[in-house]
Coordinates of C-alpha atoms and ligand atoms in Angstrom, one line a residue:
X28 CA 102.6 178.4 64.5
X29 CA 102.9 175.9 67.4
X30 CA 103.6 178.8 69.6
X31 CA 99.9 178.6 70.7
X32 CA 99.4 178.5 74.3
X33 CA 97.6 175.4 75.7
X34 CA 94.0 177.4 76.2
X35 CA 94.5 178.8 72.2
X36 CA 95.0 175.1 71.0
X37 CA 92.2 173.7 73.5
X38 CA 89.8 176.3 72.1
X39 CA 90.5 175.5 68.5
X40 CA 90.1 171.8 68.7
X41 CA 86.9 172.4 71.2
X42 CA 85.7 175.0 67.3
X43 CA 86.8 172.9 65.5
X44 CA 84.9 169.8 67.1
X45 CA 81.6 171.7 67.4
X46 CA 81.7 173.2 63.9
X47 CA 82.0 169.8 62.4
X48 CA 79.1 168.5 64.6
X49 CA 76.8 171.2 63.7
X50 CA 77.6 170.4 59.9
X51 CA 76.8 166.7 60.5
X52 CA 73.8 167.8 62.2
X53 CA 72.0 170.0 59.6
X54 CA 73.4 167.0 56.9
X55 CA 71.2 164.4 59.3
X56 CA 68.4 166.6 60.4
X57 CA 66.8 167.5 56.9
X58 CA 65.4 164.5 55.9
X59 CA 63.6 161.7 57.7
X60 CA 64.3 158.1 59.1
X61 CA 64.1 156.4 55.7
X62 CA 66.1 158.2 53.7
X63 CA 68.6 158.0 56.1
X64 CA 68.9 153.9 56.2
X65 CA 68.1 154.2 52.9
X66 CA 70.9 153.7 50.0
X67 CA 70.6 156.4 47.9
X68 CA 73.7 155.3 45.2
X69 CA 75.5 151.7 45.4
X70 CA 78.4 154.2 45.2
X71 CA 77.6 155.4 49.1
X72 CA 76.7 154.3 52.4
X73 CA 73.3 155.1 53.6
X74 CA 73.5 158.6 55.7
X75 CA 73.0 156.8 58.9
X76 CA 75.9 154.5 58.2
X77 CA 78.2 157.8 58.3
X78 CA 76.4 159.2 61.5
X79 CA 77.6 156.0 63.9
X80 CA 80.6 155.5 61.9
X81 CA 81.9 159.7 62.7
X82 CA 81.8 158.9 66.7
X83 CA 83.2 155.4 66.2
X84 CA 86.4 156.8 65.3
X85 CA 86.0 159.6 67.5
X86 CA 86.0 157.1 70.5
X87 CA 88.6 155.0 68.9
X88 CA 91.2 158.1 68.9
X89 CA 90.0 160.3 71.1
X90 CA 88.5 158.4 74.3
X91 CA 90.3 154.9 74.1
X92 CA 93.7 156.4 71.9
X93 CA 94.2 159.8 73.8
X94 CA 92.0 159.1 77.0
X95 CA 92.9 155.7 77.8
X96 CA 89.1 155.1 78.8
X97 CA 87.8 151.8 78.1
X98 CA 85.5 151.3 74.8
X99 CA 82.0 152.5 75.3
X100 CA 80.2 149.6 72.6
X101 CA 83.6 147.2 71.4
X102 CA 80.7 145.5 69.7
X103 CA 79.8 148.0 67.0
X104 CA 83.4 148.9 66.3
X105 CA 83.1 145.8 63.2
X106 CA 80.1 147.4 61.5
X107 CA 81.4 150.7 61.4
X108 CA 85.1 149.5 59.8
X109 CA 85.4 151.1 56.4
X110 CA 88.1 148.1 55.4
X111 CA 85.5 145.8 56.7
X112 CA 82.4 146.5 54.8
X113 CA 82.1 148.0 51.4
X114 CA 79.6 150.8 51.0
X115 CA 77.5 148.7 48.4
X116 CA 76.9 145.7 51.6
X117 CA 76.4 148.7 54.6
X118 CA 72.6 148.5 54.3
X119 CA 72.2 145.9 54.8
X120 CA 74.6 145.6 58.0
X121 CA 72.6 145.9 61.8
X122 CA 73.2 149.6 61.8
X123 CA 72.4 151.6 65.0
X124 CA 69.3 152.8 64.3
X125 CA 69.2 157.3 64.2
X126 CA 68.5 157.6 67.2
X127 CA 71.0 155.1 68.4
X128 CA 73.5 156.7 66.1
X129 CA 72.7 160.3 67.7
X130 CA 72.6 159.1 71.6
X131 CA 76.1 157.6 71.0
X132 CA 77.8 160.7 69.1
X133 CA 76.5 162.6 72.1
X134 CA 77.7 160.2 74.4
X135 CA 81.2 159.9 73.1
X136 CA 81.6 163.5 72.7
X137 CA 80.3 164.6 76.1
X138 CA 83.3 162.6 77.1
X139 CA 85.6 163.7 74.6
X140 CA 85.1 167.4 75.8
X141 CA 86.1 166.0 79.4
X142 CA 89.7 164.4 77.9
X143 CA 90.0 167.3 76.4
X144 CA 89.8 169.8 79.5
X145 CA 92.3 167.3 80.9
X146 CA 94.6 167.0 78.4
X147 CA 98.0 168.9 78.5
X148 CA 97.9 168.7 74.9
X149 CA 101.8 167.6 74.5
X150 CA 104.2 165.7 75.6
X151 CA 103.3 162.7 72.5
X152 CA 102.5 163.1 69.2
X153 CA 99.3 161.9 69.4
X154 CA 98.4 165.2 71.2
X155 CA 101.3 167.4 70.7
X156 CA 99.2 171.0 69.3
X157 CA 95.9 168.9 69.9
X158 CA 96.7 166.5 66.7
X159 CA 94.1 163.9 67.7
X160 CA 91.5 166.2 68.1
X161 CA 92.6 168.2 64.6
X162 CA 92.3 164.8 63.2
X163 CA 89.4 163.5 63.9
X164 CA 87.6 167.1 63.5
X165 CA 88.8 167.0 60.3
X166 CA 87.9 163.3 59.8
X167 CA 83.9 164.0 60.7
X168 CA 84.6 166.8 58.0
X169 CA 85.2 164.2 55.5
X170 CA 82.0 162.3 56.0
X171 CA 80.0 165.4 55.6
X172 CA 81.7 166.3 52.3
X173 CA 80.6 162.6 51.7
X174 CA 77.2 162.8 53.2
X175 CA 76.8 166.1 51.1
X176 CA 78.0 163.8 47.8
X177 CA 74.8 161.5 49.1
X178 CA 72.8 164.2 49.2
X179 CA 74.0 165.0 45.2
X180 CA 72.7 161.7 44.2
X181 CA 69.6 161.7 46.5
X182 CA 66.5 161.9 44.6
X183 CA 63.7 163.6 45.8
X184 CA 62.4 166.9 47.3
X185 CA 64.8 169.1 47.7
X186 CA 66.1 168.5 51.6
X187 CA 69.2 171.2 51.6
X188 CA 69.4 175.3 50.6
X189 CA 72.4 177.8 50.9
X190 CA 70.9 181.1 51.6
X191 CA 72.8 182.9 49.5
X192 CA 75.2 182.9 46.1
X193 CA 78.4 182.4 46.1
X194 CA 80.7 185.6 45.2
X195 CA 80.5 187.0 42.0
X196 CA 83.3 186.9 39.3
X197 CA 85.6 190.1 39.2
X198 CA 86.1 191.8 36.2
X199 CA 86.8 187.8 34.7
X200 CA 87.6 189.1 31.4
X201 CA 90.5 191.5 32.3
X202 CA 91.7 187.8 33.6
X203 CA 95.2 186.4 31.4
X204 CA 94.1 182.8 30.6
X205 CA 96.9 181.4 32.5
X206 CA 99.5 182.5 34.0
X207 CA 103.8 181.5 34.0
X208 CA 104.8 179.8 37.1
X209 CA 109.0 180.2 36.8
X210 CA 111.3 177.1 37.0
X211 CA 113.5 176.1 40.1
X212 CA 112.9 174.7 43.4
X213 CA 110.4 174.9 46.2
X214 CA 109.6 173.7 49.1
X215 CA 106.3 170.7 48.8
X216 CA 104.8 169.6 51.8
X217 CA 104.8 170.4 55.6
X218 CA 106.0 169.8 58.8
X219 CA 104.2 169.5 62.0
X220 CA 106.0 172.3 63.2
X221 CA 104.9 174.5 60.7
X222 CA 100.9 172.7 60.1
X223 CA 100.3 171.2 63.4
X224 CA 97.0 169.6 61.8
X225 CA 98.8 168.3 58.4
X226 CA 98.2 164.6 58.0
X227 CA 100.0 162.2 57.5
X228 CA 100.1 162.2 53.4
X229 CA 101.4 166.2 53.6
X230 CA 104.7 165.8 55.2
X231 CA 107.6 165.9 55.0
X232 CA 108.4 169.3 53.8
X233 CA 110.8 168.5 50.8
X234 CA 112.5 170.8 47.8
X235 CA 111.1 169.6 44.3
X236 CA 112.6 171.1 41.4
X237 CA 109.8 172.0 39.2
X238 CA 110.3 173.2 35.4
X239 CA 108.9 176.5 34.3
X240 CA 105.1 176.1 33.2
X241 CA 101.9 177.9 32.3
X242 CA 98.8 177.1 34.0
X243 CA 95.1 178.5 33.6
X244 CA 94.5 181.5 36.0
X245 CA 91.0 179.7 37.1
X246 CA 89.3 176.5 36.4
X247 CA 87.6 175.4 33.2
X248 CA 84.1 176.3 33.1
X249 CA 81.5 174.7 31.8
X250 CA 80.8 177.0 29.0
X251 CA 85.0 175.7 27.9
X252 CA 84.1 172.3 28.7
X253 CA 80.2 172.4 27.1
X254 CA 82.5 173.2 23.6
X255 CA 84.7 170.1 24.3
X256 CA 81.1 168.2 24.6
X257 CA 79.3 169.9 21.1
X258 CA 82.1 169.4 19.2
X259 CA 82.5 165.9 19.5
X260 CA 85.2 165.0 22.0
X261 CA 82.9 162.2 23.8
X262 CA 82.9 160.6 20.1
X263 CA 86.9 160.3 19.4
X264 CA 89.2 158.1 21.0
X265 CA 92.1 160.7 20.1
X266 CA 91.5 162.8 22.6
X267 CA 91.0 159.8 25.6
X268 CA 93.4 157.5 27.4
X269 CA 92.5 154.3 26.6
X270 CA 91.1 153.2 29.9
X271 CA 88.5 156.1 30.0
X272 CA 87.4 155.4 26.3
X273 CA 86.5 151.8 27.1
X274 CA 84.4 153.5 30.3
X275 CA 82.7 156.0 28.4
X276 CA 81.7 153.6 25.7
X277 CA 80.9 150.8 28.4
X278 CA 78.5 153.0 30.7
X279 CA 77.4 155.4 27.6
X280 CA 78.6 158.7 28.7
X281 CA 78.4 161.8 27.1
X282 CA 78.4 164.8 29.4
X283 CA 79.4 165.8 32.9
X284 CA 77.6 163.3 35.8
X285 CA 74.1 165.1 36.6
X286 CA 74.2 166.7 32.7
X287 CA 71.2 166.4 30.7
X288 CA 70.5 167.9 27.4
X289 CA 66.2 168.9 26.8
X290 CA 65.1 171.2 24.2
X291 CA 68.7 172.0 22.6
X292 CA 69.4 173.3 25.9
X293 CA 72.2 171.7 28.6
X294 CA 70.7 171.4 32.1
X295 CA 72.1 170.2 35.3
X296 CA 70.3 168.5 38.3
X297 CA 71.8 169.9 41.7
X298 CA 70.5 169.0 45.3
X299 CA 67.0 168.0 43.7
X300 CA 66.6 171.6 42.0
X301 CA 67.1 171.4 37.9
X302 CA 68.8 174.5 36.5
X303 CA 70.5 175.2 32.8
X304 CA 74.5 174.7 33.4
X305 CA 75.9 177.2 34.4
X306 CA 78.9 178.5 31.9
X307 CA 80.6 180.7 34.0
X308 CA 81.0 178.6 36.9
X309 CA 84.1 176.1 37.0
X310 CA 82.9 172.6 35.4
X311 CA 82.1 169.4 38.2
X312 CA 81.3 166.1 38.1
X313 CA 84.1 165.1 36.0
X314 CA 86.5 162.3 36.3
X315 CA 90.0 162.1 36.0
X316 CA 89.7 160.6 32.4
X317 CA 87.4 163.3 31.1
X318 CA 89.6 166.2 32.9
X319 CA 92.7 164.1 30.9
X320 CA 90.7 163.8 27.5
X321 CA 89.5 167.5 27.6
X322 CA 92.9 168.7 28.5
X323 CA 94.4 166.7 25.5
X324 CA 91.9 168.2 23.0
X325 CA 92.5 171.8 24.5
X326 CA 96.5 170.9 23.1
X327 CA 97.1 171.2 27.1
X328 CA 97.7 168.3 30.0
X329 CA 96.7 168.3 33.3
X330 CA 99.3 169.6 35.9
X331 CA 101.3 167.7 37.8
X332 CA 100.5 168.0 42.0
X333 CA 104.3 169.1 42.3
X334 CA 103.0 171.8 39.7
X335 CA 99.8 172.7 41.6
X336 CA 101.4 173.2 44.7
X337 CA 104.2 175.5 43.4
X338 CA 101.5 177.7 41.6
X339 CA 99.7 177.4 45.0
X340 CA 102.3 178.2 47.8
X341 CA 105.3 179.4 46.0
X342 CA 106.0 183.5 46.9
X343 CA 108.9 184.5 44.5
X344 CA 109.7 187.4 46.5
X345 CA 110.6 185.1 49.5
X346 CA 111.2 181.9 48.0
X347 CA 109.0 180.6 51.0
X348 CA 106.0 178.2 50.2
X349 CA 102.8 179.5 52.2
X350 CA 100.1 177.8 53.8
X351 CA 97.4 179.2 51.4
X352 CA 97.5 180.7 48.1
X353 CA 97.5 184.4 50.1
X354 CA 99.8 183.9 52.5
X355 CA 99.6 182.2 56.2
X356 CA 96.0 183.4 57.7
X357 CA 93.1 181.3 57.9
X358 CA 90.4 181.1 55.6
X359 CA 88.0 183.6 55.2
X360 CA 84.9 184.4 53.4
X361 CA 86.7 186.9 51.4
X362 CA 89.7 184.1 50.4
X363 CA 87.7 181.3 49.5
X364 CA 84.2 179.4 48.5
X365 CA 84.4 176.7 51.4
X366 CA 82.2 175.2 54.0
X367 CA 78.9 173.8 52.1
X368 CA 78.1 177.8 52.3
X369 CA 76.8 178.0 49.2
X370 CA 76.5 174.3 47.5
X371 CA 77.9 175.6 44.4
X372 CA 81.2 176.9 43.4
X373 CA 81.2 180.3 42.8
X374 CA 82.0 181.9 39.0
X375 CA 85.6 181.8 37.4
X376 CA 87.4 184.7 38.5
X377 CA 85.7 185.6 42.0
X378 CA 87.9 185.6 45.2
X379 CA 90.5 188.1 44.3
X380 CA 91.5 188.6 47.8
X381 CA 92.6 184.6 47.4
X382 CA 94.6 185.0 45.0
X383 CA 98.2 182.9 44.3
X384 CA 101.4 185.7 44.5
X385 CA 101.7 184.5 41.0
X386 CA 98.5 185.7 40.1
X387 CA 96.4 182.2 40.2
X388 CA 92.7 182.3 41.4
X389 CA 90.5 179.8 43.3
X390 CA 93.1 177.3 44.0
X391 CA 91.3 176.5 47.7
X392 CA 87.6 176.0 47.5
X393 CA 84.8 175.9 44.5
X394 CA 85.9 172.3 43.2
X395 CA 88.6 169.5 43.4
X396 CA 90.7 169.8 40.7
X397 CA 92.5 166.7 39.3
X398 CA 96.1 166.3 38.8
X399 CA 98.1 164.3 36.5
X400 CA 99.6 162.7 39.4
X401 CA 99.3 159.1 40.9
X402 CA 98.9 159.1 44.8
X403 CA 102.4 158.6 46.8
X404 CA 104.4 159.1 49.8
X405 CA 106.8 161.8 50.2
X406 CA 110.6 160.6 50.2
X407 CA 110.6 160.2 54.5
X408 CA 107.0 159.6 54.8
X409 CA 105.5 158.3 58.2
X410 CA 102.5 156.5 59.0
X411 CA 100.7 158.6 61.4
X412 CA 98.6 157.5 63.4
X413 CA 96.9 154.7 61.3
X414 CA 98.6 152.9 57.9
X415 CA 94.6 152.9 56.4
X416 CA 94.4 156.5 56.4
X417 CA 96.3 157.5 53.8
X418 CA 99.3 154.7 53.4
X419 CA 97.2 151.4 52.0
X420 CA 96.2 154.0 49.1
X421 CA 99.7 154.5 47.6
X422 CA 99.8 153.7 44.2
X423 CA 99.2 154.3 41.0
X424 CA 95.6 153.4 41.0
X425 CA 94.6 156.7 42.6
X426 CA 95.2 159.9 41.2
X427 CA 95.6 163.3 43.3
X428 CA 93.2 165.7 43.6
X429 CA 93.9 169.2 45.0
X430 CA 93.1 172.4 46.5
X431 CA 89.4 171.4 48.1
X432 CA 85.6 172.1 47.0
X433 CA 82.7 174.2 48.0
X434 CA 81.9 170.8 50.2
X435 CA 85.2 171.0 52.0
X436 CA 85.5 172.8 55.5
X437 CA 88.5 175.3 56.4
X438 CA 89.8 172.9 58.8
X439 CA 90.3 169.9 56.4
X440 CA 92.0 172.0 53.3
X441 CA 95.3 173.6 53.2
X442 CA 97.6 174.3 50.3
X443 CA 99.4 171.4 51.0
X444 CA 96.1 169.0 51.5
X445 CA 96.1 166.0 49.6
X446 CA 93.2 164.2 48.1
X447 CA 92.8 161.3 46.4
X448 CA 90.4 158.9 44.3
X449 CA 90.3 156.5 41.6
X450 CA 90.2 157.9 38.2
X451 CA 86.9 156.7 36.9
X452 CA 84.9 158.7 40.2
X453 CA 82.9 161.1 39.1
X454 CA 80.5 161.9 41.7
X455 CA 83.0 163.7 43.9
X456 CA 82.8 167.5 43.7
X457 CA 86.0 167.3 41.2
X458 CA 86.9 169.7 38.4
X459 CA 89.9 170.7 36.8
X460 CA 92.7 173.1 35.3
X461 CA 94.9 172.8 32.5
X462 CA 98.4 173.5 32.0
X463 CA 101.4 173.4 29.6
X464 CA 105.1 173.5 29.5
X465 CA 107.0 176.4 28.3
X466 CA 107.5 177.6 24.6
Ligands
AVJ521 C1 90.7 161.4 52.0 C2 88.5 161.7 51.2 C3 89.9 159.9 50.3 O1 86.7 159.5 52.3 O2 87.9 157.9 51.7 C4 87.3 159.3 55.7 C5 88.8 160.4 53.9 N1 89.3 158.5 55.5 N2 87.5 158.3 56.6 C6 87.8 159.0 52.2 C7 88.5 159.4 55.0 C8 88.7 157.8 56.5 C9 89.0 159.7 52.6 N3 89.5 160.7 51.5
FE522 FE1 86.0 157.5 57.9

């Protein structure tokens, strides 16, 4: 795939660029001045925190790393330091104000467009295929999953629609429940060569020998996990690791994050609208210890991210791992439920045409799902181009998550994508699947 000829790659960084701007746009343009310095969750950094901190990197790599152009406002670059400042103390921080933060992003990428037109786009890694412009494209991707998180916990008129529903299920009862993924190697993981984009965290590609196991054809749905909740499961410590019973009991939790029962009835709030949840559509909100707890009551486990990936990428018929569940192409509409499209993930079962070889759905898009695995590197892992994006968060205090959410945009999620956050989050657009071994 790095066959692409200098225009092709300078065309899909200059898309890829501009469709994360516009996305950042419409996050920013919906609601007024206040609400965007204001902190809408302790959890989050107010809105306009995210709209300086998005061409602050972009500078950072793209006109200092790549262009070797000297720093537009070295002053700011402090403020807008994730490591720096925690997103609890960013209000209160001398933030650009909106229109400060949307004069600079302009700035900066005016001139980013002109390293780009200049750049031979190889020659060092920081540019070989365009990298540092997939990069930081994907990075601004990030924030607007994040900013769209902010906008989940906003309170309030409702500021954001999708104009239309997600794809409907198809035929979800002539679905198997889950399906056998066969023992044996594969190939995890990517090269550059092969996923000029991948980050860091994805590579190297690398043969894991993976045990024969079932896993469930789609995500749980709410309906599945609205049982776990009526019959009790919040209320015994049998089914919970013991670090997720102490936070349950500590905060009082008893349902999914935005779950409210009224009138015998289970409602959920979403982007300021409230509706009854939904129990075809795969559950959210969760964190890792309730995906873990309802897993264990279902006599099931989560699967490991060695697991996910093989039911993922792994075509029998080749023995070659793809880069999405349907083989090499890019996303599509008809593949997957990506792109803040909808703001919802679409019903279990929908997306045939995205379909694993193996038979699993919905792997890319609709929700996060969880894996039973702690986040860490690769055996050959790199650094590349910064230790703080990925490397400082080895360990086993973060646990994987896979496969990408409705939130997610094509150009940040891949089947080999890794995702990763501490196992009590539960405002993330996170789900889950189950899994077992064989017998
Ligand atoms: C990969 C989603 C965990 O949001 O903390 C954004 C992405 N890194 N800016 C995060 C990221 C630096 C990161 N996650
Ligand atoms: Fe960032």
């Amino acid at each position: 795939t790095v066959t692409a000829s200098p225009e092709t790659l300078r065309r899909r960084a200059y898309d890829a660029l501009a469709a994360a701007r516009a996305r950042t746009t419409l996050l920013t343009d919906c609601v007024d001045d206040g609400e965007l310095a204001a902190q809408h969750s302790p959890l989050m950094s107010p809105l306009v925190w995210d709209l300086a901190h998005i061409p602050n990197q972009e500078e950072q790599w793209l006109l200092r790393a790549v262009g070797g152009r000297a720093a537009l406002r070295p002053e700011i670059d402090p403020l807008y330091d994730a490591f720096r400042h925690p997103r609890a103390t960013r209000p209160s921080l001398p933030l650009l104000s909106p229109r400060e933060a949307r004069a600079y992003a302009a700035e900066v990428r005016d001139r980013v467009l002109g390293v780009l037109d200049e750049s031979r786009l190889e020659g060092d890694p920081l540019v070989d295929a365009a990298f540092a412009f997939g990069m930081v494209a994907q990075h601004e991707q990030q924030h607007d999953e994040t900013m769209l998180i902010t906008h989940q916990l906003r309170r309030g008129p409702v500021a954001l629609t999708a104009p239309e529903p997600p794809r409907p299920a198809d035929d979800p009862a002539g679905l198997p429940a889950e399906v056998w993924v066969p023992g044996g190697a594969f190939t995890m993981g990517t090269s550059h060569d092969e996923e000029p984009w991948a980050l860091d965290n994805e590579r190297p590609g690398h043969v894991r020998h993976v045990p024969g196991f079932h896993i469930d054809t789609v995500p749980v749905t709410c309906g599945a996990y609205r049982r776990f909740v009526d019959e009790g499961g919040y209320r015994d410590p049998r089914w919970w690791a013991p670090e997720g019973w102490e936070q349950i009991r500590r905060h009082g939790i008893g349902a999914p994050l935005f779950w409210r029962r009224e009138g015998g009835q289970w409602l959920r709030r979403r982007f300021g609208t409230v509706e009854p949840v939904p129990d075809d559509e795969p559950v959210l909100h969760v964190s890792w210890y309730e995906a873990d707890a309802y897993a264990r009551w279902a006599g099931r486990r989560l699967p490991t991210e060695a697991e996910w990936e093989k039911a993922a990428r792994y075509d029998p018929v080749s023995g070659r791992s793809r880069r999405y569940p349907w083989g090499d192409a890019e996303p599509s509409p008809d593949h997957a439920n990506l792109g803040q499209r909808h703001l919802r993930p679409a019903p279990a079962g929908a997306y045939p045409a995205g379909a694993s070889p193996l038979g699993v759905r919905q792997l890319i898009g609709d929700v996060w799902e969880w894996t039973a695995s702690d986040f860490l590197p690769y055996p050959g892992f790199v650094a590349f181009p910064y230790r703080e994006y990925s490397e400082v968060f080895f360990g086993p205090e973060h646990k994987v998550l896979r496969g990408g959410s409705f939130a997610v945009a094509p150009v940040a999620c891949r089947g080999t994508f890794r995702n990763w956050d501490l196992p009590v989050r539960r405002q993330i657009f996170a789900g889950f699947r189950t899994a077992r071994d064989a017998g």
